[in-house]
Every structure is written in structure tokens, then in C-alpha cells.
GROMACS .gro file of C-alpha atoms in nm:
model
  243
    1UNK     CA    1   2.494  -1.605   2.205
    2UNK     CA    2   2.340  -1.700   1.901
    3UNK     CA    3   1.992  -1.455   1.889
    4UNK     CA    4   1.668  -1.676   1.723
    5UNK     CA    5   1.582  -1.545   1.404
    6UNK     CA    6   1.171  -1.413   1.323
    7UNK     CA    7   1.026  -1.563   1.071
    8UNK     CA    8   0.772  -1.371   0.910
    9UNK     CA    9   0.466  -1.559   0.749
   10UNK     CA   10   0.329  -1.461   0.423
   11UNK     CA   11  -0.065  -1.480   0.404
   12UNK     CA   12  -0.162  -1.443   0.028
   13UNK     CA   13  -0.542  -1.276   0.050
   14UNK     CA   14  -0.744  -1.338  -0.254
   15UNK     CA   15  -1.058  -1.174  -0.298
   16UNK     CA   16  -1.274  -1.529  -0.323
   17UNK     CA   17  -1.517  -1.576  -0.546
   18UNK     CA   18  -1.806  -1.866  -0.654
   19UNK     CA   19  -1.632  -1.973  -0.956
   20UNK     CA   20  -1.385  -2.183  -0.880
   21UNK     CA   21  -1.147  -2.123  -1.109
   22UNK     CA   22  -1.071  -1.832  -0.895
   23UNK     CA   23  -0.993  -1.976  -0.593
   24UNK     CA   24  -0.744  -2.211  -0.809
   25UNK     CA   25  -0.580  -1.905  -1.003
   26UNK     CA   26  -0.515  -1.775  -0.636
   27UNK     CA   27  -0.362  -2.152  -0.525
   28UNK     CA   28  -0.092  -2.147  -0.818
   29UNK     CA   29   0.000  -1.825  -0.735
   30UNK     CA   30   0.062  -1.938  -0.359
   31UNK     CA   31   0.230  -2.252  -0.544
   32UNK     CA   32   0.471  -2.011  -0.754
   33UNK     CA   33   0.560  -1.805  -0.435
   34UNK     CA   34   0.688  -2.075  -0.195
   35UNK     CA   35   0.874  -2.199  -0.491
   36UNK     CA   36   1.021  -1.889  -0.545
   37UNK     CA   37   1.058  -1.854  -0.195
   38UNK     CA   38   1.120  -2.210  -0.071
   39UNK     CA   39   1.215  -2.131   0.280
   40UNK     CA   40   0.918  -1.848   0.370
   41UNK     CA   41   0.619  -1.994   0.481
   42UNK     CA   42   0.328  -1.873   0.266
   43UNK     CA   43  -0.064  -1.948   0.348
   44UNK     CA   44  -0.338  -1.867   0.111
   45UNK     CA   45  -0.613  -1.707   0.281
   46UNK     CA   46  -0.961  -1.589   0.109
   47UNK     CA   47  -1.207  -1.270   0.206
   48UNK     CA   48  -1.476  -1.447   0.092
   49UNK     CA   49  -1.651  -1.742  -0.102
   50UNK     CA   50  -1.395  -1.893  -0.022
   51UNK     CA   51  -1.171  -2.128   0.239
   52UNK     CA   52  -0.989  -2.064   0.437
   53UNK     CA   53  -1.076  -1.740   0.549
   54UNK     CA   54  -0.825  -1.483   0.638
   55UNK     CA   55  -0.940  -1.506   1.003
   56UNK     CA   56  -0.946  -1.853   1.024
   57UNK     CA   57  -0.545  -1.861   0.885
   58UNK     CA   58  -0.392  -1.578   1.136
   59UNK     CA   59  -0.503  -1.761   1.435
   60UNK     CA   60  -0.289  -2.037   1.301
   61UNK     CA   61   0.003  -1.885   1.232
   62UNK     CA   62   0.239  -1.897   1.526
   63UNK     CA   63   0.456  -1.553   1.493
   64UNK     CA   64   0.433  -1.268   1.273
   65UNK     CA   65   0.235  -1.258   0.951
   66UNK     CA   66   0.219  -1.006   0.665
   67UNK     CA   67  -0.095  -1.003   0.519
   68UNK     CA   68  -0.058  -0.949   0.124
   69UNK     CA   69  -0.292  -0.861  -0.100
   70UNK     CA   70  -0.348  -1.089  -0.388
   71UNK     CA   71  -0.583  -0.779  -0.566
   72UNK     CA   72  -0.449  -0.539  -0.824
   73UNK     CA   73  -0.657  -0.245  -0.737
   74UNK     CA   74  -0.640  -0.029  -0.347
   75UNK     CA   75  -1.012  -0.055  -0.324
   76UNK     CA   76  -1.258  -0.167  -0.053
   77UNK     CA   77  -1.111  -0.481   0.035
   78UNK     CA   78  -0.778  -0.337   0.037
   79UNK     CA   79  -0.876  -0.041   0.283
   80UNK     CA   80  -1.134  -0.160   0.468
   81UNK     CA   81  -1.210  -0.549   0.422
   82UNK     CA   82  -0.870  -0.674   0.509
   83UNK     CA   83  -0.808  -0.421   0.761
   84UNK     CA   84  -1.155  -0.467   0.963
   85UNK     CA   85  -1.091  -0.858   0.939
   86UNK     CA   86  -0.716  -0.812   1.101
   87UNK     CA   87  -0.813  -0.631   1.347
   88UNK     CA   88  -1.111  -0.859   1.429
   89UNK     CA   89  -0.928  -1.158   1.449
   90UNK     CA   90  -0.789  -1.215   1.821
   91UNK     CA   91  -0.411  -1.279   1.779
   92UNK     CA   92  -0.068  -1.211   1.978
   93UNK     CA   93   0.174  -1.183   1.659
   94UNK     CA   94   0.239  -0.846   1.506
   95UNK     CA   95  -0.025  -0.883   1.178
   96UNK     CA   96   0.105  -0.600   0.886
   97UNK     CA   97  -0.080  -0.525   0.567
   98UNK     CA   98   0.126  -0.508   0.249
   99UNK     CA   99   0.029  -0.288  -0.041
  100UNK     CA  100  -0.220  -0.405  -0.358
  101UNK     CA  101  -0.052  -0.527  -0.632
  102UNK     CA  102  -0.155  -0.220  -0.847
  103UNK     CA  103  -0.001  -0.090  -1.187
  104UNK     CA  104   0.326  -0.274  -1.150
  105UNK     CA  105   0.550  -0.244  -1.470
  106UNK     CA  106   0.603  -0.649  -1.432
  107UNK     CA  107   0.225  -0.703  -1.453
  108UNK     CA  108   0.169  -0.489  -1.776
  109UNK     CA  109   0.462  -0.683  -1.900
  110UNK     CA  110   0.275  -0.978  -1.847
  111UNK     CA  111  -0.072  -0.876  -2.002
  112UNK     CA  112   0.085  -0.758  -2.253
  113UNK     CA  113   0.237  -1.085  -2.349
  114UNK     CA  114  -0.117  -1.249  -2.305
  115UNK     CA  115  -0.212  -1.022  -2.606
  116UNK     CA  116   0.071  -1.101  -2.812
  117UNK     CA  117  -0.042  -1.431  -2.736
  118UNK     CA  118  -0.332  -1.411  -2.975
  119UNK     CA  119  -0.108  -1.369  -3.262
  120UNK     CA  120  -0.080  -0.995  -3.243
  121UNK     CA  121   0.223  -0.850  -3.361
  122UNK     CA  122   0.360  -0.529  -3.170
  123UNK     CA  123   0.434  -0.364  -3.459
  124UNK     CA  124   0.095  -0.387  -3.623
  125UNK     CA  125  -0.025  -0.029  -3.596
  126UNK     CA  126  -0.376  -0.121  -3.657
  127UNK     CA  127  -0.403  -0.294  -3.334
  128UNK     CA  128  -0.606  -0.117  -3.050
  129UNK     CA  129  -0.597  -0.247  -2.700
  130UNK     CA  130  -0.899  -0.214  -2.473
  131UNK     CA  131  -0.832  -0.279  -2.094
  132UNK     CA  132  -1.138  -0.394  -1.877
  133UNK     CA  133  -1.037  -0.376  -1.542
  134UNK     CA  134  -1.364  -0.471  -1.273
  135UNK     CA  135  -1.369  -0.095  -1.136
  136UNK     CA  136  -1.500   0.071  -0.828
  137UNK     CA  137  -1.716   0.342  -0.734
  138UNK     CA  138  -1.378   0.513  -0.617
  139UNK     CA  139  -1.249   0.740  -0.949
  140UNK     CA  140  -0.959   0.784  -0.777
  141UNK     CA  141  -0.894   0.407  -0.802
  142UNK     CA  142  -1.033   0.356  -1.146
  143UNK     CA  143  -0.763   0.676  -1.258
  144UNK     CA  144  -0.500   0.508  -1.111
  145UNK     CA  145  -0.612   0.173  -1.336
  146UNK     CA  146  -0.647   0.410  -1.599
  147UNK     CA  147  -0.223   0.417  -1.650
  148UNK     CA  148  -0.204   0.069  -1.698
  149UNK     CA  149  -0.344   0.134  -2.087
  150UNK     CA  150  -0.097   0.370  -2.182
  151UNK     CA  151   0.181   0.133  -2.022
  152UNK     CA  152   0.075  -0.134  -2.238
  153UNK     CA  153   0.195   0.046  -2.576
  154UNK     CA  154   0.545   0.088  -2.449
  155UNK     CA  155   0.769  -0.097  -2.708
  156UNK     CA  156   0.494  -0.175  -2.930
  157UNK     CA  157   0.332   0.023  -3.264
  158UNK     CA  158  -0.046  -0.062  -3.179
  159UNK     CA  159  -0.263   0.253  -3.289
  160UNK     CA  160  -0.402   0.338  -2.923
  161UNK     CA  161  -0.526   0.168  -2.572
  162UNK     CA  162  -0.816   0.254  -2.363
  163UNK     CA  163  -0.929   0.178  -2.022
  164UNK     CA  164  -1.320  -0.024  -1.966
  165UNK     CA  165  -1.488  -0.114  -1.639
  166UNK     CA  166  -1.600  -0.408  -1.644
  167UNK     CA  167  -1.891  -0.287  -1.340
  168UNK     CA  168  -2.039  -0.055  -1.562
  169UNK     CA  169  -2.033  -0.253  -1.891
  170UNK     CA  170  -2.329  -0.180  -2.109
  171UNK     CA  171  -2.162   0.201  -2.097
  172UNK     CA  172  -1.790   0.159  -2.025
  173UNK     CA  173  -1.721  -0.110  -2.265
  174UNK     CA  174  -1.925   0.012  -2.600
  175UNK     CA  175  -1.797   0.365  -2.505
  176UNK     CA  176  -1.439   0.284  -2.496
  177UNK     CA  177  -1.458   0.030  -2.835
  178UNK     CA  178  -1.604   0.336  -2.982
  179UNK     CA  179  -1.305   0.550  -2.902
  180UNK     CA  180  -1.077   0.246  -3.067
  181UNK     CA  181  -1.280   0.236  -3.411
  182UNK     CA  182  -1.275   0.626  -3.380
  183UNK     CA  183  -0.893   0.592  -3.382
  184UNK     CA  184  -0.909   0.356  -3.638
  185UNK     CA  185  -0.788   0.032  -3.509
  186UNK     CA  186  -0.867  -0.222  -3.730
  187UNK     CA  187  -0.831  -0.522  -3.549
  188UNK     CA  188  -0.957  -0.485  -3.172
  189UNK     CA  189  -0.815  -0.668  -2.865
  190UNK     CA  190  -0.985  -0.684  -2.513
  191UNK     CA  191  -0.700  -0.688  -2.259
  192UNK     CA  192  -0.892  -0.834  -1.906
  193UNK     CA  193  -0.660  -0.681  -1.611
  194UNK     CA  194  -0.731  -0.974  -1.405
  195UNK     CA  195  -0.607  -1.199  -1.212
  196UNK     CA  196  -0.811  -1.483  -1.328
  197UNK     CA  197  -1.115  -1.605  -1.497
  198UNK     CA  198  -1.430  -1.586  -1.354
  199UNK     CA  199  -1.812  -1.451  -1.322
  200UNK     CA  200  -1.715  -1.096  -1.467
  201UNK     CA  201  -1.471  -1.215  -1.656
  202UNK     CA  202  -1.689  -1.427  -1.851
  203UNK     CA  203  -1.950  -1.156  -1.884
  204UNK     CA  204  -1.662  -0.934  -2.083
  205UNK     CA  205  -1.616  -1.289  -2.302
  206UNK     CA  206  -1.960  -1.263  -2.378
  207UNK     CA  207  -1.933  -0.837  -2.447
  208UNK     CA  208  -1.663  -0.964  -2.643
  209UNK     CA  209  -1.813  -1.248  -2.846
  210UNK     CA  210  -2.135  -1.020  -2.900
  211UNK     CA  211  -1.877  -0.722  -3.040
  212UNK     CA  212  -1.709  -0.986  -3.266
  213UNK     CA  213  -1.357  -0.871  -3.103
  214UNK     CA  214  -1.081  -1.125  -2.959
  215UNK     CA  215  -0.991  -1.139  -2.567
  216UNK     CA  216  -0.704  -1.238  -2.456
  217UNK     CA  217  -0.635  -1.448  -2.134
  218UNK     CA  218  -0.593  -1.260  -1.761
  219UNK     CA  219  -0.292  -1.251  -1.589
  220UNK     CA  220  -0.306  -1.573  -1.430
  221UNK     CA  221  -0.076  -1.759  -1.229
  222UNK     CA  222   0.286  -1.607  -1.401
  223UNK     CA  223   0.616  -1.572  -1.204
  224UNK     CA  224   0.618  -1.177  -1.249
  225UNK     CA  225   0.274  -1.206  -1.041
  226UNK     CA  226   0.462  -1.409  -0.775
  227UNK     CA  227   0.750  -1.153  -0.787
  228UNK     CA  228   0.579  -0.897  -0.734
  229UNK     CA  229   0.374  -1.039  -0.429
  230UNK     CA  230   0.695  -1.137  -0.268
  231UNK     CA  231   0.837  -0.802  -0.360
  232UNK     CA  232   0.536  -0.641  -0.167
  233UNK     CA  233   0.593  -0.923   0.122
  234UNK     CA  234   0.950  -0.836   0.159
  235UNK     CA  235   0.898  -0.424   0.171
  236UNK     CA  236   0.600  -0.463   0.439
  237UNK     CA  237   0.798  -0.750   0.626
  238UNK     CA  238   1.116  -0.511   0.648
  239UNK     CA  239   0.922  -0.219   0.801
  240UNK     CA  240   0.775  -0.455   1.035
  241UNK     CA  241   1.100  -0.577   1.138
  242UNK     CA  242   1.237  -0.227   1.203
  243UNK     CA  243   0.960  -0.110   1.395
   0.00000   0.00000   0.00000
């Protein structure tokens, strides 16, 4: 007897946001994991700003669902938002929570290509990369951001990389282009560890613009992003099966 088989839907969570640029960043992404994964059935699902809402997509989703993150750092939304709204919503299928995205060797790959995509050679030791990640009140968090500059050098010659938050900019940002110049890079790149552009992002362009430095582009909507959603799918979705 031939035993049906679960299927296990993938609900991509993006944060949400007014700009919509965002909310299309987060729809390519969806777009490059059900190509990857032509077979799975992903939904995009937002916590905010945006439609739908997370709530609004589980109580469509006829089975199981892992809910997975599409935010890089295992802040509020990540521990409380997403959890509160899961457990809120009034559903019969087992709901799981994957893990954030976080400081995945695949998604340094991928920002550092963005810089390299200004021109910048990685053997140019006068090159100095400053990472501006959003940030959270949690320093545990912003530490764990924190390895994500010293990642990016790997393979290259660049004279040093610090870590920004973008939340505390007048400070964070002047303090850690001082550190650069201090270590005398010459030439200056701001690295944006995010997903896409939007309303902060734009306020580091301008940071940027004012400072006279280059940015490069965020991560954006590239396969390694996809793999390593469905990567964080597939590990969640396992230990959901086996419980």
C-alpha cells in the first residue's frame, strides 16, 4: 500500500516595508526559490507594510508549512514577531519556524561580489570595506553581524573591514570610516548587508554621498540567497518530519 507523501509548504517571511522596492526584492527571491525548487510550493508572506500577511497565508495553506525567515539577523521579528503571529493564527497543520538567514559564508560571497562590482580589485590593499548592517538594540545580535566584516577579506588583499549600524548612524557610521582612514585605506567602500534597497538603505546612500565614498549594491535577489533559504527550509522541514 502505497503511503501519501507530506508536502511541506515553504512560507518566505519578509520583514515588509513602505518602499516598494522591498516588497519586490522579497518577490524575486520567492521567484528564484520555486525555480530552484520547482516542485515545493513556496508562498511569500510579509510581517508588515506589506501583503499578504503571514497570517493571512497559513490559513491558506492546506498541510504543513515551514515558516522561513527572509531576514539576515535573529532579532525581534525573528524571536518574537514571527513566533507571536504563528501562534496567533488559528490553523490545524504543524507550522515550524526555520532559522534567520544570518552570517552564511554564501551570503558574504555574494556581497562581496557586489563590491568587486564597483571596479574594486581584491588585491588592491588600499581598499577598506565598511559593512552597515540596520542593527538592533540586542549586542548580542549586532556581535554576531560583527563576523560578517572579517569574512569579507577572505581571499582578498583589501587593508581592513569594519562593521556600521545603520540605526545609530550619525555615530556608528563616522566612527567606523574613521577607523578605515586610521588604517589607511585609501579608497573607501560601503558594503550595505541587506537584502534590498530601501528607506535605510537610502539614508546610508546619502551618509555615503555626503562622505564622498562609493556604495555598493545589497544583496538582492541572487541564487546563493535562494540557496540558502531553501537550505534553511529543508533543515527545519526535516526535523519537522521526524518529530
Amino acid at each position: 500500500m502505497r503511503v501519501a507523501r507530506v508536502v511541506t509548504t515553504l512560507v518566505l517571511t519578509a520583514h515588509g516595508s513602505k518602499d516598494p522596492r522591498s516588497a519586490a526584492n522579497a518577490r524575486a527571491v520567492a521567484g528564484q526559490v520555486a525555480s530552484l525548487r520547482p516542485n515545493l510550493d513556496v508562498r511569500l508572506a510579509f510581517l508588515e507594510h506589506s501583503s499578504p500577511s503571514l497570517a493571512d497565508v497559513l490559513t491558506s495553506v492546506d498541510g504543513p508549512a515551514v515558516v522561513t525567515p527572509l531576514l539576515l539577523a535573529n532579532a525581534y521579528h525573528a524571536r518574537v514577531d514571527i513566533p507571536a503571529q504563528i501562534a496567533d493564527c488559528v490553523t490545524t497543520q504543524h507550522v515550524s519556524q526555520a532559522p534567520v538567514l544570518g552570517e552564511d559564508d554564501r551570503l558574504v560571497s555574494v556581497l562581496r561580489r557586489r563590491v568587486t562590482e564597483l571596479g574594486v580589485s581584491r588585491l588592491d590593499d588600499s581598499v577598506g570595506v565598511l559593512v552597515v548592517a540596520i542593527g538592533t538594540s540586542d549586542l548580542a545580535v549586532n556581535a554576531r553581524t560583527g563576523r560578517v566584516a572579517p569574512k569579507l577579506l577572505a581571499g582578498t588583499s583589501w587593508a581592513g573591514a569594519t562593521t556600521a549600524f545603520a540605526t545609530q548612524q550619525e555615530r556608528s557610521l563616522a566612527e567606523a570610516l574613521g577607523r578605515l582612514r586610521r588604517q589607511r585605506a585609501g579608497r573607501v567602500i560601503i558594503a550595505p548587508w541587506f537584502l534590498a534597497p530601501g528607506l535605510i538603505p537610502d539614508r546610508v546612500q546619502r551618509f555615503a554621498a555626503k562622505a564622498r565614498i562609493e556604495m555598493a549594491a545589497p544583496l538582492g535577489a541572487h541564487r546563493l540567497v535562494a540557496e540558502t533559504v531553501l537550505d534553511r527550509f529543508a533543515a527545519t522541514a526535516a526535523e519537522q518530519i521526524a518529530a
